[in-house]
Amino acid sequence: MPVESAVTLLQVAIGGVLLGAVYALLACGLNLIFGVMRVINVAHGELMMLGSYTTFWLFFLLGINPLLSLLFSIPLMFLLGMGIQKFLVSRVVKAPELMSLLVTFGISMFILSLALYFWSADFRSVPYFTGSITLGSFAFSRPRVIAFGIAVVITLAVYIFLKKTKLGKAVRATSQSSEVAAICGVDVERIRLLTFGLGSALAAAAGSLLVVIYAVNPSTGQTFILKAFAIIVLGGMGSFLGAFIGALILGLAEAFTSFFFTAQLSEAVAYLLLILVLLFMPSGLLGERE
Amino acid sequence: MRRVIAALAAILLLLPFFASPYITALLLLIFMYITLAESWNILSGYTGYVSFGHVAFFGIGAYTAALLITQKAFPWILASLLGGIVAVLFAGVIGFICLRLRGPYFAIALLGLNEAIKVIATAWESLTRGGYGISLPPVPDLRSIYYAMLLSATAVVLLTYRLASSKFGLRFLAIREDEIGAEGIGINTTRYKHAAFILSSFFPGVVGGVYAYYLSYIEPESVFSVSITVKMIVMSMFGGAGTVLGPVIGAASLALVSELFWAKFPYLHQVMFGALIVAVVLFIPGGVVALLQERNILPRSRRV
Amino acid sequence: MLSIRNLSKNFGGVAALHRCSFEVKENSICGLIGPNGSGKTTLFNLITGIYKCDCGDVYLKGEELTHLKPHEVARRGVGRTFQITKVFTKMTALENLLVAASKTGREVEEKALELLDFVNLLELRDEYAGNLSFGQQKLLELARVLMLEPELLLLDEALAGINPTMKLRLLELIRHLQKQGKTFLIIEHDMKAIMPLCEKLVVLDHGEKIAEGLPEDIQRNERVMEAYFGAIKC
């Protein structure tokens, strides 16, 4: 293989990984919520979209640095997520899981349509970081590298939180068995509230970073929830690490599809992956079949 | 009861001859939504397999009919029926794959499936003209479309009624209540799930075709729109999923409300539907029919 | 110490527990026996707040537990184990213990290690609990309960399904803990194993308390024999 094409392929691969890290933020949040509550939060994509718009408006109206705006979007969605859990989802956590699915689907539609009403279907982006970073014969888009860096840091921070802290252990314990966790003195309802907030905050972070590298409109959340779902099915439902690996795989798969075929087709990769995994590897890479 | 039904049938049959075109158009949309909501109900209400991608059948019917009408000069009625048949064939294949999934996995797989089809319909420009959409010849007569929609709605409601009062349909319910248990008592659940899936795909395909002809223009975003799935779910659940009358009540009342009060605010009426799903699930999970049954206004029978 | 008063629970019209009352003295070991389906585990679930009772009260040292949530009951010093061992399989042995700690910090971790040592699992502290043998999981569950610093321990079939050596070890641990001042309420099928341990036995049958007293007396009680051994014969 000629050196040049090898360099190109590597470049494509790195591009995939850079995007994959943003997917990972989104998917880890979704999987965290699923793990603890067995609820698939269909509105997760909309929470991400709200994160994007928070960053967009802060930049557009006040000229705030998009990285700084993470400090707004993250707590904002943390609170919104906790609100959704406290007032809506908590009422159906114990009901058949389709009930919670319908509730979050309704919330998703509600937020999406409201966003379309107020902000229209126009695409928006935050062209704050521009240009590229060259490293030898490689060139990387600067916004993507920055988004990647922040995404990895946040994901890692949450991972360490789950592994090392008392609260994180309580979250993991609840996701394995809420009944036994309660017997061990864990306030399960509080953990659920916290988890929904944390998951939503991760979605917000993903959204804030996404708008730096991508043009976003209110419907973007819908596209991304399906990607995130494909990722967690691939990585294993409920597995935080699995979601991270799955996200990188999807990022790579999309990058190569759009390189070898068309960008349009790369949009369908997630769905293809979803169906293939569900058929042939239903427990995912790191998950357990229930 | 029979008299009421006969009178209603007579009114609906004769209506287009003295009603204004606006009323006729409003009613035909209501019939379309009854067809869609009731079809969703056959699968999701009775077997409990909630579909988030049912609009796919509608869209496939619409595209099949539009292509047959514009490229092969098929008469629209035949084209719409073929739209239903293509939807059924598609459901047969997809069901084979997706019905292995349970609960939320199935719901989301179908959501993804519809998105995938939308992507294909957009990308396959040589066939579908992609995002430009397909224009159809203008509609000469609103009445024929009215009758086509009325017929579809009547057929799907009768079908559901037959199902609800048959052993065949009882097995759907058994799957909803406890699939593993149903297998345990010797029900071939795969077969019944497939049956429900296929039955629920035909009429959306047909009305998709009729709708394409009625609108004279289709494009992927409009006929594969998630908002149509949302309406099917809301209407069915608001009226009462898993009942015969529920989706009829839900579709008629919500389509009327949305037409009269909300049509001027396209996104806000979606907002309302989103909020309504949440409200129905949280406060009246059995829908209007269950409320009426509790108050003894409707009989507590599965035939309702 | 623990006082059960008139506790009742129905499941869809079937009485799982009917007007059950008894006391467990501080620093004692009380056995709860009865045939399958007699309401023993239901009683545990009611004490620990997993089920809500239909009527009656539960008091611990004069403090009402009746309407508390499971984690609140746990924090008030009631620990329990499960009939089918429930450890967090995807967490290490040490992490299993740390979940149950009320505080964080060095001391807590030291205490957890101490307890793992106490149940002979110290070397396996970083092993995933799912990889432990059944008996080891039982020991781990016991150690985890002790992390709560409970005054009262509810053990659900602690001795079932483990080998005789492990059984002796567990009985020894229970005695040891009693000497430290803990109180026990133990569900057990193996009457022989439990008789010498307990100061008192409570017998349930079909959700009702049919007898209560010294093990020797219970052994001679005709009604108990009928319920207990009659049921086994069937």
Coordinates of N, CA and C in Angstrom, one line a residue, chain C residues 21-207:
Chain C
S21 N -47.5 -11.6 65.9 CA -46.9 -10.8 67.0 C -45.8 -11.6 67.7
F22 N -44.7 -11.1 67.9 CA -43.7 -11.7 68.8 C -42.6 -10.7 69.1
E23 N -41.7 -11.0 70.1 CA -40.6 -10.1 70.4 C -39.3 -10.9 70.3
V24 N -38.3 -10.1 69.9 CA -36.9 -10.7 70.0 C -36.1 -9.9 71.0
K25 N -35.6 -10.6 72.0 CA -34.9 -10.0 73.0 C -33.5 -9.5 72.6
E26 N -33.0 -8.4 73.2 CA -31.7 -7.9 72.8 C -30.6 -9.0 73.1
N27 N -29.7 -9.0 72.1 CA -28.5 -9.9 72.3 C -28.9 -11.4 72.3
S28 N -30.0 -11.7 71.7 CA -30.4 -13.1 71.6 C -30.4 -13.6 70.2
I29 N -30.6 -14.9 70.0 CA -30.7 -15.5 68.7 C -32.1 -16.1 68.6
C30 N -32.9 -15.6 67.7 CA -34.2 -16.2 67.6 C -34.4 -16.9 66.3
G31 N -34.9 -18.1 66.3 CA -35.1 -18.8 65.0 C -36.5 -18.6 64.5
L32 N -36.7 -18.5 63.2 CA -38.0 -18.4 62.6 C -38.2 -19.6 61.7
I33 N -39.1 -20.5 62.1 CA -39.2 -21.7 61.2 C -40.6 -21.9 60.8
G34 N -40.7 -22.8 59.9 CA -42.1 -23.1 59.3 C -41.9 -23.7 57.9
P35 N -42.9 -24.4 57.5 CA -42.8 -25.0 56.1 C -42.7 -23.9 55.0
N36 N -42.5 -24.4 53.8 CA -42.4 -23.4 52.7 C -43.7 -22.7 52.6
G37 N -43.6 -21.4 52.2 CA -44.8 -20.6 52.0 C -45.5 -20.2 53.3
S38 N -44.9 -20.4 54.4 CA -45.6 -20.1 55.7 C -45.5 -18.6 56.0
G39 N -44.7 -17.8 55.2 CA -44.7 -16.4 55.5 C -43.5 -15.8 56.1
K40 N -42.4 -16.7 56.2 CA -41.2 -16.2 56.8 C -40.5 -15.1 56.1
T41 N -40.3 -15.3 54.7 CA -39.6 -14.3 54.0 C -40.5 -13.0 53.8
T42 N -41.8 -13.2 53.8 CA -42.7 -12.1 53.8 C -42.5 -11.2 55.0
L43 N -42.4 -11.9 56.1 CA -42.1 -11.2 57.4 C -40.9 -10.4 57.3
F44 N -39.8 -11.0 56.8 CA -38.5 -10.2 56.6 C -38.8 -9.0 55.7
N45 N -39.5 -9.2 54.6 CA -39.7 -8.1 53.7 C -40.5 -7.0 54.3
L46 N -41.4 -7.4 55.2 CA -42.2 -6.3 55.9 C -41.3 -5.6 56.9
I47 N -40.5 -6.3 57.7 CA -39.6 -5.6 58.6 C -38.7 -4.7 57.9
T48 N -38.1 -5.1 56.8 CA -37.1 -4.3 56.1 C -37.7 -3.2 55.2
G49 N -39.1 -3.2 55.1 CA -39.7 -2.1 54.4 C -39.8 -2.3 52.9
I50 N -39.4 -3.6 52.4 CA -39.6 -3.9 51.0 C -41.1 -4.0 50.7
Y51 N -41.8 -4.6 51.6 CA -43.3 -4.6 51.4 C -43.9 -3.6 52.4
K52 N -45.0 -3.0 52.0 CA -45.8 -2.2 53.0 C -46.8 -3.1 53.6
C53 N -46.9 -3.1 55.0 CA -47.8 -4.0 55.6 C -49.3 -3.4 55.5
D54 N -50.2 -4.3 55.6 CA -51.6 -3.9 55.6 C -52.0 -3.3 56.9
C55 N -51.6 -4.0 58.0 CA -51.8 -3.4 59.3 C -50.8 -4.0 60.3
G56 N -50.7 -3.4 61.5 CA -49.7 -3.8 62.4 C -48.5 -2.9 62.5
D57 N -47.6 -3.1 63.4 CA -46.4 -2.3 63.6 C -45.2 -3.1 63.8
V58 N -44.1 -2.5 63.5 CA -42.8 -3.0 63.8 C -42.0 -2.0 64.6
Y59 N -41.5 -2.4 65.7 CA -40.7 -1.5 66.5 C -39.3 -2.0 66.7
L60 N -38.3 -1.1 66.6 CA -36.9 -1.5 67.0 C -36.5 -0.6 68.1
K61 N -36.2 -1.2 69.3 CA -35.9 -0.5 70.5 C -36.9 0.7 70.7
G62 N -38.1 0.4 70.6 CA -39.1 1.4 70.8 C -39.4 2.4 69.7
E63 N -38.6 2.3 68.7 CA -38.7 3.2 67.6 C -39.5 2.5 66.4
E64 N -40.4 3.2 65.9 CA -41.3 2.6 64.9 C -40.6 2.5 63.5
L65 N -40.6 1.3 63.0 CA -40.0 1.1 61.6 C -41.1 1.0 60.6
T66 N -42.3 0.9 61.0 CA -43.4 0.4 60.1 C -43.4 1.0 58.7
H67 N -43.4 2.4 58.7 CA -43.6 3.0 57.4 C -42.3 3.6 56.8
L68 N -41.2 3.1 57.2 CA -39.9 3.6 56.7 C -39.6 2.9 55.4
K69 N -38.8 3.5 54.6 CA -38.3 2.9 53.3 C -37.1 1.9 53.6
P70 N -36.9 1.0 52.7 CA -35.8 0.0 53.0 C -34.5 0.6 53.4
H71 N -34.1 1.7 52.8 CA -32.8 2.2 53.1 C -32.8 2.9 54.5
E72 N -33.9 3.4 54.9 CA -34.0 4.0 56.2 C -34.0 3.0 57.3
V73 N -34.7 1.8 57.0 CA -34.6 0.7 58.0 C -33.2 0.3 58.1
A74 N -32.5 0.1 57.0 CA -31.1 -0.3 57.0 C -30.2 0.6 57.9
R75 N -30.4 1.9 57.7 CA -29.6 2.9 58.4 C -30.0 2.9 59.9
R76 N -31.1 2.4 60.3 CA -31.4 2.3 61.7 C -30.9 1.1 62.4
G77 N -30.1 0.3 61.6 CA -29.4 -0.8 62.3 C -30.1 -2.2 62.0
V78 N -30.8 -2.3 61.0 CA -31.3 -3.6 60.6 C -30.7 -4.1 59.3
G79 N -29.9 -5.2 59.4 CA -29.3 -5.7 58.2 C -29.9 -7.1 57.9
R80 N -29.9 -7.4 56.6 CA -30.5 -8.7 56.2 C -29.7 -9.3 55.1
T81 N -29.9 -10.6 55.0 CA -29.3 -11.4 53.9 C -30.5 -12.0 53.2
F82 N -30.3 -12.5 52.0 CA -31.4 -13.1 51.2 C -31.3 -14.6 51.1
Q83 N -32.5 -15.2 50.9 CA -32.6 -16.6 50.7 C -31.7 -17.1 49.6
I84 N -31.8 -16.4 48.4 CA -30.9 -16.6 47.3 C -29.9 -15.5 47.4
T85 N -28.7 -15.8 47.6 CA -27.7 -14.8 47.9 C -27.7 -13.7 46.8
K86 N -27.7 -12.5 47.3 CA -27.7 -11.3 46.4 C -26.5 -10.4 46.6
V87 N -25.4 -10.7 46.0 CA -24.3 -9.8 46.0 C -24.3 -9.1 44.7
F88 N -23.5 -8.0 44.7 CA -23.4 -7.2 43.5 C -22.3 -7.9 42.6
T89 N -22.7 -8.7 41.7 CA -21.8 -9.6 41.0 C -20.7 -8.9 40.2
K90 N -21.1 -7.7 39.7 CA -20.1 -6.9 38.9 C -19.3 -5.9 39.7
M91 N -19.3 -6.1 41.0 CA -18.4 -5.3 41.8 C -17.5 -6.2 42.6
T92 N -16.4 -5.7 43.0 CA -15.4 -6.5 43.8 C -16.0 -6.8 45.2
A93 N -15.4 -7.8 45.8 CA -15.8 -8.1 47.2 C -15.7 -6.9 48.1
L94 N -14.6 -6.2 47.9 CA -14.4 -5.0 48.8 C -15.5 -3.9 48.4
E95 N -15.7 -3.7 47.2 CA -16.7 -2.7 46.8 C -18.1 -3.0 47.3
N96 N -18.4 -4.3 47.3 CA -19.7 -4.8 47.9 C -19.8 -4.3 49.3
L97 N -18.8 -4.3 50.0 CA -18.9 -3.8 51.4 C -19.0 -2.3 51.5
L98 N -18.2 -1.7 50.6 CA -18.2 -0.2 50.7 C -19.5 0.4 50.4
V99 N -20.3 -0.2 49.5 CA -21.6 0.3 49.2 C -22.5 0.5 50.5
A100 N -22.3 -0.5 51.4 CA -23.1 -0.5 52.6 C -22.6 0.4 53.7
A101 N -21.5 1.1 53.5 CA -20.9 1.9 54.5 C -21.7 3.2 54.6
S102 N -21.9 3.8 55.8 CA -22.7 5.0 55.9 C -21.8 6.2 55.6
K103 N -20.5 6.0 55.8 CA -19.5 7.1 55.7 C -18.5 6.8 54.6
T104 N -17.6 7.7 54.4 CA -16.5 7.4 53.5 C -15.2 7.6 54.3
G105 N -14.1 7.2 53.7 CA -12.8 7.5 54.3 C -12.0 6.3 54.7
R106 N -10.8 6.6 55.2 CA -9.9 5.5 55.5 C -10.4 4.5 56.5
E107 N -11.0 5.0 57.6 CA -11.5 4.1 58.6 C -12.5 3.1 58.0
V108 N -13.4 3.6 57.2 CA -14.4 2.7 56.6 C -13.7 1.6 55.8
E109 N -12.7 2.0 55.0 CA -12.1 1.0 54.2 C -11.3 0.0 55.1
E110 N -10.7 0.5 56.2 CA -10.1 -0.4 57.1 C -11.1 -1.4 57.7
K111 N -12.2 -0.9 58.1 CA -13.2 -1.7 58.7 C -13.7 -2.8 57.7
A112 N -13.9 -2.4 56.4 CA -14.3 -3.3 55.4 C -13.3 -4.4 55.3
L113 N -12.0 -4.1 55.3 CA -10.9 -5.1 55.2 C -11.0 -6.0 56.4
E114 N -11.2 -5.4 57.5 CA -11.3 -6.2 58.8 C -12.4 -7.2 58.7
L115 N -13.5 -6.8 58.2 CA -14.7 -7.7 58.0 C -14.4 -8.8 57.0
L116 N -13.7 -8.4 55.9 CA -13.4 -9.4 54.9 C -12.5 -10.5 55.6
D117 N -11.6 -10.0 56.4 CA -10.7 -10.9 57.1 C -11.5 -11.8 58.0
F118 N -12.5 -11.2 58.7 CA -13.3 -11.9 59.7 C -14.0 -13.1 59.0
V119 N -14.5 -12.9 57.7 CA -15.2 -14.0 57.0 C -14.2 -14.8 56.1
N120 N -12.9 -14.6 56.3 CA -11.9 -15.3 55.5 C -11.9 -15.0 54.0
L121 N -12.2 -13.8 53.7 CA -12.2 -13.4 52.2 C -11.3 -12.3 51.9
L122 N -10.4 -12.1 52.8 CA -9.5 -10.9 52.6 C -8.6 -11.1 51.3
E123 N -8.2 -12.3 51.1 CA -7.4 -12.4 49.9 C -8.2 -12.2 48.6
L124 N -9.5 -12.4 48.7 CA -10.3 -12.3 47.5 C -10.9 -10.9 47.3
R125 N -10.4 -9.9 48.1 CA -11.0 -8.6 48.1 C -11.2 -7.9 46.8
D126 N -10.3 -8.1 45.9 CA -10.4 -7.5 44.5 C -11.0 -8.4 43.5
E127 N -11.5 -9.5 43.9 CA -12.1 -10.4 43.0 C -13.6 -10.0 42.8
Y128 N -14.1 -10.1 41.5 CA -15.5 -9.8 41.3 C -16.4 -10.8 42.1
A129 N -17.4 -10.3 42.8 CA -18.2 -11.1 43.6 C -18.8 -12.2 42.8
G130 N -19.1 -12.0 41.5 CA -19.7 -13.0 40.7 C -18.8 -14.2 40.5
N131 N -17.5 -14.1 40.8 CA -16.6 -15.2 40.6 C -16.4 -16.0 41.9
L132 N -17.0 -15.6 43.0 CA -16.9 -16.3 44.2 C -17.8 -17.5 44.2
S133 N -17.4 -18.5 45.0 CA -18.3 -19.7 45.2 C -19.6 -19.3 45.9
F134 N -20.5 -20.2 45.9 CA -21.8 -19.9 46.5 C -21.6 -19.6 48.0
G135 N -20.8 -20.5 48.7 CA -20.6 -20.3 50.1 C -19.9 -19.0 50.4
Q136 N -18.9 -18.7 49.5 CA -18.2 -17.4 49.7 C -19.1 -16.2 49.6
Q137 N -20.0 -16.4 48.6 CA -21.0 -15.2 48.4 C -21.8 -15.1 49.7
K138 N -22.2 -16.2 50.3 CA -23.0 -16.1 51.6 C -22.2 -15.4 52.6
L139 N -20.9 -15.7 52.7 CA -20.0 -15.0 53.7 C -19.9 -13.5 53.4
L140 N -19.7 -13.3 52.1 CA -19.6 -11.9 51.6 C -20.9 -11.1 52.0
E141 N -22.0 -11.7 51.8 CA -23.3 -11.1 52.1 C -23.3 -10.8 53.6
L142 N -22.9 -11.7 54.4 CA -22.9 -11.5 55.8 C -21.9 -10.3 56.2
A143 N -20.8 -10.3 55.6 CA -19.8 -9.2 55.9 C -20.4 -7.9 55.4
R144 N -21.1 -7.9 54.3 CA -21.7 -6.7 53.8 C -22.7 -6.1 54.8
V145 N -23.5 -7.1 55.3 CA -24.6 -6.7 56.3 C -23.9 -6.0 57.5
L146 N -22.7 -6.6 57.9 CA -22.1 -6.1 59.1 C -21.5 -4.7 58.9
M147 N -21.3 -4.3 57.6 CA -20.8 -3.0 57.3 C -21.8 -1.9 57.8
L148 N -23.1 -2.3 57.8 CA -24.1 -1.4 58.2 C -24.1 -1.1 59.7
E149 N -23.2 -1.8 60.4 CA -23.1 -1.8 61.9 C -24.5 -2.0 62.5
P150 N -25.1 -3.2 62.1 CA -26.5 -3.4 62.5 C -26.5 -3.9 64.0
E151 N -27.6 -3.6 64.6 CA -27.8 -4.2 65.9 C -28.6 -5.5 65.8
L152 N -29.4 -5.5 64.7 CA -30.3 -6.7 64.5 C -29.9 -7.2 63.1
L153 N -29.7 -8.5 63.0 CA -29.4 -9.1 61.7 C -30.5 -10.1 61.4
L154 N -31.1 -10.0 60.2 CA -32.1 -10.9 59.7 C -31.4 -11.8 58.7
L155 N -31.3 -13.1 59.0 CA -30.6 -14.0 58.1 C -31.7 -14.9 57.4
D156 N -31.8 -14.9 56.1 CA -32.8 -15.7 55.5 C -32.1 -17.0 54.9
E157 N -32.3 -18.1 55.5 CA -31.7 -19.4 55.2 C -30.2 -19.2 55.0
A158 N -29.6 -18.7 56.0 CA -28.1 -18.5 55.9 C -27.4 -19.8 55.7
L159 N -27.9 -20.9 56.1 CA -27.2 -22.2 56.1 C -27.5 -23.0 54.9
A160 N -28.5 -22.6 54.1 CA -28.9 -23.5 53.0 C -27.9 -23.6 51.9
G161 N -27.7 -24.7 51.4 CA -27.0 -24.9 50.2 C -25.5 -24.8 50.3
I162 N -24.9 -24.8 51.5 CA -23.5 -24.7 51.6 C -22.9 -25.9 52.3
N163 N -21.7 -26.2 52.1 CA -21.1 -27.4 52.6 C -20.9 -27.4 54.1
P164 N -20.8 -28.6 54.7 CA -20.8 -28.7 56.2 C -19.7 -27.9 56.9
T165 N -18.5 -27.8 56.3 CA -17.4 -27.0 56.8 C -17.8 -25.6 56.9
M166 N -18.3 -25.1 55.8 CA -18.7 -23.7 55.7 C -19.9 -23.4 56.7
K167 N -20.7 -24.4 56.8 CA -21.9 -24.3 57.7 C -21.4 -24.1 59.2
L168 N -20.4 -24.9 59.6 CA -19.9 -24.8 60.9 C -19.2 -23.4 61.1
R169 N -18.5 -23.0 60.1 CA -17.8 -21.7 60.1 C -18.9 -20.6 60.3
L170 N -20.0 -20.7 59.6 CA -21.0 -19.6 59.7 C -21.6 -19.6 61.1
L171 N -21.9 -20.8 61.6 CA -22.5 -20.9 62.9 C -21.6 -20.3 64.0
E172 N -20.3 -20.6 63.8 CA -19.3 -20.0 64.7 C -19.3 -18.5 64.6
L173 N -19.4 -18.0 63.4 CA -19.4 -16.5 63.2 C -20.6 -15.9 63.9
I174 N -21.8 -16.6 63.7 CA -23.0 -16.1 64.3 C -22.8 -16.0 65.9
R175 N -22.3 -17.1 66.5 CA -22.1 -17.1 67.9 C -21.2 -15.9 68.3
H176 N -20.1 -15.8 67.6 CA -19.1 -14.8 67.8 C -19.8 -13.4 67.8
L177 N -20.6 -13.2 66.8 CA -21.2 -11.9 66.7 C -22.2 -11.6 67.8
Q178 N -22.8 -12.7 68.3 CA -23.8 -12.6 69.4 C -23.0 -12.1 70.6
K179 N -21.8 -12.7 70.8 CA -21.0 -12.3 72.0 C -20.7 -10.8 71.9
Q180 N -20.6 -10.3 70.7 CA -20.3 -8.9 70.5 C -21.5 -8.0 70.8
G181 N -22.6 -8.7 71.0 CA -23.8 -7.9 71.3 C -24.9 -7.8 70.2
K182 N -24.7 -8.5 69.1 CA -25.7 -8.4 68.1 C -26.9 -9.3 68.4
T183 N -28.0 -8.9 67.8 CA -29.2 -9.7 67.9 C -29.5 -10.4 66.6
F184 N -30.1 -11.6 66.6 CA -30.3 -12.3 65.4 C -31.8 -12.8 65.3
L185 N -32.3 -12.7 64.1 CA -33.6 -13.4 63.7 C -33.2 -14.2 62.5
I186 N -33.3 -15.5 62.6 CA -32.8 -16.4 61.5 C -33.9 -17.3 61.0
I187 N -34.1 -17.3 59.7 CA -35.0 -18.2 59.1 C -34.1 -19.4 58.7
E188 N -34.6 -20.6 59.1 CA -33.8 -21.8 58.8 C -34.7 -23.0 58.6
H189 N -34.4 -23.8 57.6 CA -35.1 -25.0 57.4 C -34.5 -26.2 58.2
D190 N -33.2 -26.1 58.3 CA -32.4 -27.1 59.0 C -32.6 -27.0 60.5
M191 N -33.6 -27.7 61.1 CA -34.0 -27.5 62.5 C -32.9 -27.9 63.4
K192 N -32.2 -29.0 63.0 CA -31.2 -29.6 63.8 C -30.0 -28.6 64.0
A193 N -29.7 -27.9 62.9 CA -28.6 -27.0 63.0 C -28.9 -25.8 63.8
I194 N -30.1 -25.4 63.8 CA -30.5 -24.2 64.4 C -30.9 -24.3 65.9
M195 N -31.4 -25.5 66.3 CA -31.9 -25.7 67.6 C -30.8 -25.3 68.7
P196 N -29.6 -25.8 68.6 CA -28.7 -25.5 69.7 C -28.3 -24.0 69.7
L197 N -28.5 -23.3 68.6 CA -28.1 -21.9 68.5 C -29.1 -21.0 69.2
C198 N -30.3 -21.3 69.1 CA -31.4 -20.4 69.4 C -31.8 -20.5 70.9
E199 N -32.1 -19.3 71.4 CA -32.8 -19.3 72.7 C -34.3 -19.4 72.6
K200 N -34.7 -19.0 71.4 CA -36.2 -19.0 71.2 C -36.5 -19.4 69.8
L201 N -37.6 -20.1 69.5 CA -38.1 -20.3 68.2 C -39.5 -19.8 68.0
V202 N -39.7 -19.2 66.8 CA -41.1 -18.8 66.5 C -41.5 -19.6 65.3
V203 N -42.7 -20.2 65.3 CA -43.1 -21.1 64.2 C -44.2 -20.5 63.5
L204 N -44.1 -20.4 62.2 CA -45.2 -19.9 61.3 C -45.7 -21.0 60.5
D205 N -47.0 -20.9 60.2 CA -47.7 -21.8 59.3 C -48.8 -21.1 58.6
H206 N -48.9 -21.1 57.3 CA -49.9 -20.4 56.6 C -50.1 -19.0 57.0
G207 N -49.0 -18.3 57.3 CA -49.1 -16.9 57.6 C -49.4 -16.6 59.1

